[in-house]
CSV table of C-alpha atoms in Angstrom, one decimal:
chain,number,residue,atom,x,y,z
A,21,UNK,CA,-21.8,-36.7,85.8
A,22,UNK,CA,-23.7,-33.6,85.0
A,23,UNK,CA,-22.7,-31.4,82.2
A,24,UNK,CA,-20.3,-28.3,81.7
A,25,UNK,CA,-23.7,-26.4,80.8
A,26,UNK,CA,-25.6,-27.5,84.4
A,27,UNK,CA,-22.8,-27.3,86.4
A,28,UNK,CA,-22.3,-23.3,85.3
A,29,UNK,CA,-26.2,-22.8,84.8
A,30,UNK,CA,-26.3,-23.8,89.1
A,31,UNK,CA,-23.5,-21.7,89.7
A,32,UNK,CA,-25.3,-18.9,88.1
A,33,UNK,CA,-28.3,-19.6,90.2
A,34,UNK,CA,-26.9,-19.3,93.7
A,35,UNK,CA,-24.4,-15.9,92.1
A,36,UNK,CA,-27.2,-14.2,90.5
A,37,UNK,CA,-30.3,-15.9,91.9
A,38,UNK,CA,-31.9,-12.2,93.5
A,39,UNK,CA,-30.2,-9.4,94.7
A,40,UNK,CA,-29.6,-10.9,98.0
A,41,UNK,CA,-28.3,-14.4,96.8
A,42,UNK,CA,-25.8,-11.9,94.9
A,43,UNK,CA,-24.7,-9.8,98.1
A,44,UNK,CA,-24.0,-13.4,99.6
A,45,UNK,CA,-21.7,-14.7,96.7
A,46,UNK,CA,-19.7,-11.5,96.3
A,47,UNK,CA,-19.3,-11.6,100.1
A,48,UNK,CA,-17.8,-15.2,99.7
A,49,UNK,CA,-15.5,-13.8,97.1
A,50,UNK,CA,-14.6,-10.4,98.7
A,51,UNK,CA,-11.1,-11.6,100.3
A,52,UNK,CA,-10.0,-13.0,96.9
A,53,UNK,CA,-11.6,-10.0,94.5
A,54,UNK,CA,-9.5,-7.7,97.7
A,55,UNK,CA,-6.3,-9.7,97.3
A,56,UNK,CA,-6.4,-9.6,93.8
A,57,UNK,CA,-7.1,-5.7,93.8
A,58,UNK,CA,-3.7,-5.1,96.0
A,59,UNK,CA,-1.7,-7.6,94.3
A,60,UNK,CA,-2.5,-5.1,91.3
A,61,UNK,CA,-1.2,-2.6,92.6
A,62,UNK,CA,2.0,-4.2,94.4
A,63,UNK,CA,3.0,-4.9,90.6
A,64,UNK,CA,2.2,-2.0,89.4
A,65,UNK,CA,4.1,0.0,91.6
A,66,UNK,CA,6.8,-2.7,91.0
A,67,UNK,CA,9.9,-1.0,89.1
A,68,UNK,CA,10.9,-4.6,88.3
A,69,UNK,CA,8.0,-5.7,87.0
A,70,UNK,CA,7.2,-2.9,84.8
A,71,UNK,CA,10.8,-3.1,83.4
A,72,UNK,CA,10.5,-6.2,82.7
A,73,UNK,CA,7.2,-6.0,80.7
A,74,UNK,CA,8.0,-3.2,78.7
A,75,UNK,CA,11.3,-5.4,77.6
A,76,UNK,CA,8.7,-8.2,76.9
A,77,UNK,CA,6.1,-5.8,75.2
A,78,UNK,CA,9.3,-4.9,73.0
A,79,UNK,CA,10.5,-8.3,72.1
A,80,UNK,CA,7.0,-9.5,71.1
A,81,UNK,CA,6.9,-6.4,68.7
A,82,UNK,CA,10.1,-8.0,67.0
A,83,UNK,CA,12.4,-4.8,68.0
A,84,UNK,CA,16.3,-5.6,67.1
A,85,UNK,CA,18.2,-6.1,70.0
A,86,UNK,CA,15.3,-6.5,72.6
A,87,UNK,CA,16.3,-10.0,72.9
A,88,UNK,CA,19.6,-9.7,75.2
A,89,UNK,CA,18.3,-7.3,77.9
A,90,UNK,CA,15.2,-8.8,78.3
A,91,UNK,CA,17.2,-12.5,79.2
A,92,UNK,CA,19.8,-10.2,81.4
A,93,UNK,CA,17.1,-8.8,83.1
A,94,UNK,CA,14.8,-12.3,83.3
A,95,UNK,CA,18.1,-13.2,85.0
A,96,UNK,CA,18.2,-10.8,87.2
A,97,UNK,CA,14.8,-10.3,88.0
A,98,UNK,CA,13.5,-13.8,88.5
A,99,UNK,CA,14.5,-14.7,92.2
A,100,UNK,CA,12.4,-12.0,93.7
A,101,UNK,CA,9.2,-11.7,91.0
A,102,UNK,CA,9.4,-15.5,91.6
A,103,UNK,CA,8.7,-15.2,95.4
A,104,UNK,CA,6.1,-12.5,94.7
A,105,UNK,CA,4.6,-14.8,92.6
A,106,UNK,CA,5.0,-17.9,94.7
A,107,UNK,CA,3.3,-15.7,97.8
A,108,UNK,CA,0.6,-14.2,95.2
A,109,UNK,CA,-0.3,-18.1,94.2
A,110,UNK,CA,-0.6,-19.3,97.9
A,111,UNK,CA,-2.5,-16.6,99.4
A,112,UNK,CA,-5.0,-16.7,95.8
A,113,UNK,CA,-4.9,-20.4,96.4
A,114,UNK,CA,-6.6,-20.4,100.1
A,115,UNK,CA,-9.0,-17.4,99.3
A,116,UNK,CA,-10.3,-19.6,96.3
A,117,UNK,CA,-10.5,-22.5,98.1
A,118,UNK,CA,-12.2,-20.6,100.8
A,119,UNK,CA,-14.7,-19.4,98.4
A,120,UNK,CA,-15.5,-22.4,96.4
A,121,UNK,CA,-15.8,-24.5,99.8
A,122,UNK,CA,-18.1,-21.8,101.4
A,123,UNK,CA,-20.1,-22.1,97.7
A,124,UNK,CA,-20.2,-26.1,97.9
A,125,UNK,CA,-21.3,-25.6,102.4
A,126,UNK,CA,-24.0,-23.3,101.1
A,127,UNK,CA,-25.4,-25.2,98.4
A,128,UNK,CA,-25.4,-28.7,100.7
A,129,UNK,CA,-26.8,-26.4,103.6
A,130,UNK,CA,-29.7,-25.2,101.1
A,131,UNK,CA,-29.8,-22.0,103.9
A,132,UNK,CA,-28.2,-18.8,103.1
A,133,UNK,CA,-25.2,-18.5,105.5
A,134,UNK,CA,-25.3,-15.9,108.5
A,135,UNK,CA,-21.4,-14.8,108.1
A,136,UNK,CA,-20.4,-15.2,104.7
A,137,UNK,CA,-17.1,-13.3,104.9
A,138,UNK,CA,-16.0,-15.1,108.0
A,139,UNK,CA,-16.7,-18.6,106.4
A,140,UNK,CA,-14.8,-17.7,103.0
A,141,UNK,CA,-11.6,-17.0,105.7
A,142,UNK,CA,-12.5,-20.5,107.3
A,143,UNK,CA,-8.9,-21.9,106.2
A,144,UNK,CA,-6.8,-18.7,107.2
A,145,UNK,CA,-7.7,-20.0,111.2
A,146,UNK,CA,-4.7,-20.8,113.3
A,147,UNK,CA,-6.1,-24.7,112.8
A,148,UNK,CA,-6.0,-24.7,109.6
A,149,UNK,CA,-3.3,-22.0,108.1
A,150,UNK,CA,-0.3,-24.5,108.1
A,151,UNK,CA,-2.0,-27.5,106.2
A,152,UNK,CA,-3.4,-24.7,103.8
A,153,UNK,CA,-0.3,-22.7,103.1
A,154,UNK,CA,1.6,-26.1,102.8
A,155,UNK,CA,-0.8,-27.6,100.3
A,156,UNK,CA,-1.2,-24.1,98.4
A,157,UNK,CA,2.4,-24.0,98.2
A,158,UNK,CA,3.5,-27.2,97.0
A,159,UNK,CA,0.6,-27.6,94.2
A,160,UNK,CA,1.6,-23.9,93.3
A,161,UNK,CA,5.4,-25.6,92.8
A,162,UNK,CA,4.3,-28.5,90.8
A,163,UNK,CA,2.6,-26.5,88.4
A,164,UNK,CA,4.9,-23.7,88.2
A,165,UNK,CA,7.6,-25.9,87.4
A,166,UNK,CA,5.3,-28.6,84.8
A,167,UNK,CA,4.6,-25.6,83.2
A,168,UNK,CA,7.9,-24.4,82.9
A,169,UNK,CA,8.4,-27.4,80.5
A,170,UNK,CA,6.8,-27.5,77.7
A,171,UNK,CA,3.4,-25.9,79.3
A,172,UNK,CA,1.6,-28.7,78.6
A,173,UNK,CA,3.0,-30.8,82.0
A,174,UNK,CA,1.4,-27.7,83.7
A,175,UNK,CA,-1.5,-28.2,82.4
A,176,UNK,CA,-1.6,-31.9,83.4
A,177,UNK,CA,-1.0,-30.9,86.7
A,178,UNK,CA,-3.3,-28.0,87.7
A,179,UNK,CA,-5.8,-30.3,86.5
A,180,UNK,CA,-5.0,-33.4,88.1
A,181,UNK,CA,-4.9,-31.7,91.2
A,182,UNK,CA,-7.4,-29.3,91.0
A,183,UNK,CA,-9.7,-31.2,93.8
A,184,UNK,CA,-6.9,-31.6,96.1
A,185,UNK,CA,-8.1,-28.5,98.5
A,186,UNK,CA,-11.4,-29.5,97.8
A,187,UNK,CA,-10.5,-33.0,99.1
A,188,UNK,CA,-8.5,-31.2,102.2
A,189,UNK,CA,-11.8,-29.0,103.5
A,190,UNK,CA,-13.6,-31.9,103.7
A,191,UNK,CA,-11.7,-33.3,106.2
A,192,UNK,CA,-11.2,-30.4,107.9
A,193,UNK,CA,-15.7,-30.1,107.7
A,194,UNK,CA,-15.8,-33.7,109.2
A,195,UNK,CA,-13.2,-32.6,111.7
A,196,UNK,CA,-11.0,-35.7,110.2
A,197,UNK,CA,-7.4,-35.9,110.9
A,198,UNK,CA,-5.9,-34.0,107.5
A,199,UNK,CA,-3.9,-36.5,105.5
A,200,UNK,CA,-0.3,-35.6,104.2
A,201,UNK,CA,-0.1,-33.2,100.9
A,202,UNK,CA,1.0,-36.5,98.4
A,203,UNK,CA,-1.8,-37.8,99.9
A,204,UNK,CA,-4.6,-35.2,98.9
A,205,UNK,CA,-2.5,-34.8,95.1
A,206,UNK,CA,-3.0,-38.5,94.6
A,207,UNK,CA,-6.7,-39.1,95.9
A,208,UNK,CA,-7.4,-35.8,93.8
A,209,UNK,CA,-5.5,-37.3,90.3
A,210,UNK,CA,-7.6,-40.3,91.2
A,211,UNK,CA,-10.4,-38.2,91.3
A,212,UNK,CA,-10.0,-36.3,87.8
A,213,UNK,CA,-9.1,-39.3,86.4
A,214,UNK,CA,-11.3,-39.4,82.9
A,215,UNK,CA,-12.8,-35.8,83.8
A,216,UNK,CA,-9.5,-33.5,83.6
A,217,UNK,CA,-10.7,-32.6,79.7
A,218,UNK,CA,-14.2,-31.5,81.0
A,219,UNK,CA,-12.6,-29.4,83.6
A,220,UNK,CA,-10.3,-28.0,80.9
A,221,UNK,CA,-13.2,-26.8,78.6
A,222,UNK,CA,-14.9,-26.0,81.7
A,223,UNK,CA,-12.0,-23.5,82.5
A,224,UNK,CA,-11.8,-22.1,78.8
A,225,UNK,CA,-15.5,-21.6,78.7
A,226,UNK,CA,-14.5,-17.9,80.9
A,227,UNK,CA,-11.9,-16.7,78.7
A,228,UNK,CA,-14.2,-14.7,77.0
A,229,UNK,CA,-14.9,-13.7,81.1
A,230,UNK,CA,-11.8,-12.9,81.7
A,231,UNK,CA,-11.2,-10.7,78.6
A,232,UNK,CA,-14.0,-8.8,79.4
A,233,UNK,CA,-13.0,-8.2,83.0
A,234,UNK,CA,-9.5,-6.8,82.1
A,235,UNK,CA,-11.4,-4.2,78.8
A,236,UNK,CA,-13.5,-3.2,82.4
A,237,UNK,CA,-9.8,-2.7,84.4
A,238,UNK,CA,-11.3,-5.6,86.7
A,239,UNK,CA,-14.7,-4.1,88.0
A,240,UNK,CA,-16.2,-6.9,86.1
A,241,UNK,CA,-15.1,-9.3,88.4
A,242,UNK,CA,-17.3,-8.5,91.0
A,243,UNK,CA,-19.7,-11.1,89.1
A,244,UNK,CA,-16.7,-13.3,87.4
A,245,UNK,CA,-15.1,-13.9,90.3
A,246,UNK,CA,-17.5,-15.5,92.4
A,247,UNK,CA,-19.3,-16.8,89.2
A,248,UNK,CA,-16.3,-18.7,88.4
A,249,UNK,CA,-15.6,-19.8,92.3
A,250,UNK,CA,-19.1,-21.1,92.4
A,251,UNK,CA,-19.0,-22.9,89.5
A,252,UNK,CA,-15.8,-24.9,90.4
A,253,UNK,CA,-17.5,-25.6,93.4
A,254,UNK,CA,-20.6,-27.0,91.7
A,255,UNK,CA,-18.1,-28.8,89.6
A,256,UNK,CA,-16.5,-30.8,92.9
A,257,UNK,CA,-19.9,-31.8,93.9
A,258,UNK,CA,-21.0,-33.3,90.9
A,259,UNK,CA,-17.5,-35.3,90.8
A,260,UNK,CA,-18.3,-36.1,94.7
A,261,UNK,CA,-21.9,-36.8,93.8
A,262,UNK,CA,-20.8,-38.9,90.7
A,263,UNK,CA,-18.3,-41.4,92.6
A,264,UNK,CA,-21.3,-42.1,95.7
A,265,UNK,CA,-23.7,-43.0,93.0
A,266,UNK,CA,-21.0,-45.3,91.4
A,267,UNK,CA,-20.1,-46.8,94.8
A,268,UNK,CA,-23.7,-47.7,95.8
């Protein structure tokens, strides 16, 4: 399997290859870098969620007394930030996924694609929006919850079934019957079996990325975004590429 450093260097090449290979991967990524934008704003325009952060903000700066209000309002607070969240994580989850798969179509296809925008909202189609909000949802769950223990189950988790969509949009590219949402989690643990550590580096390798992107107030991930969406796509098809060579 090809390494964390050529799977990011080919990323790079099809994001930042010339200035029209970059107007073709930030089109890819322009319905997740838009959703992300809004969901901005929805929190902060949220009176909940600022509340809530300002009590965090003042228990993490050891203020006496912070502690009780800020578990009152977790309390109270929780049912709705956790259905923002849990609508936030499957709408993210199906833009990504269209991204990375319209990455992995136009890397196989070796031709630039004609409508990139429309392909990156391939799984939001009336054929394919149930199966995606399902599987979206209940890998969002799993995590949520693994990580709600401890973290570290989380962890596990998000990257055991980080090829699950992956796994999904093939079918739906062969036009085979989808299978059922265990079925996907499994083949996609399977999958990662051995390789959930080099994903996991591969995913800290953008922190630096990411802190960059928030000292910019996000403009920065115009490039991250579909840097990091390409490169997770790159990472499937060396998996994919990996397992045929070990079959023949």
């Amino acid at each position: 399997m090809r390494s964390n450093r050529e799977i990011k260097k080919a990323a790079r090449q099809h994001v930042i290859g010339d200035g029209n290979t970059f107007q073709i991967a930030l089109s890819l990524s322009l319905g997740l870098i838009f959703w992300r934008f809004i969901y901005g704003l929805i929190n902060a325009s949220s009176g909940k969620y600022t509340d809530l952060m300002h009590s965090a903000t003042a228990v993490l700066n050891n203020d006496a007394g912070a502690s009780g209000p800020f578990l009152e309002k977790v309390q109270a607070y929780a049912p709705g930030l956790m259905g923002i969240m849990l609508v936030n994580g499957v709408i993210s989850g199906i833009l990504a996924l269209g991204a990375s798969w319209a990455f992995v179509m136009w890397r196989l296809s070796k031709g630039n694609p004609t409508r990139p925008v429309r392909l990156s909202l391939r799984f939001f189609k009336p054929d394919t929006i149930k199966d995606s909000v399902i599987l979206s949802a209940v890998r969002y769950i799993i995590i949520t919850v693994g990580t709600m223990f401890f973290i570290v189950p989380g962890i596990v988790f998000a990257l055991s079934f980080a090829m699950a969509p992956f796994l999904y949009a093939a079918d739906v590219q062969t036009k085979r019957a989808p299978r059922g949402v265990t079925a996907y989690l499994r083949a996609s643990s399977e999958m990662m079996r051995g390789y959930r550590m080099q994903l996991l580096w591969l995913n800290l390798s953008f922190i630096g990325w990411y802190i960059l992107t928030s000292l910019t107030r996000g403009l920065l991930g115009v490039y991250v975004i579909p840097y990091y969406q390409a490169t997770i796509g790159e990472f499937y098809l060396a998996r994919q590429i990996d397992i045929e060579k070990n079959i023949k």
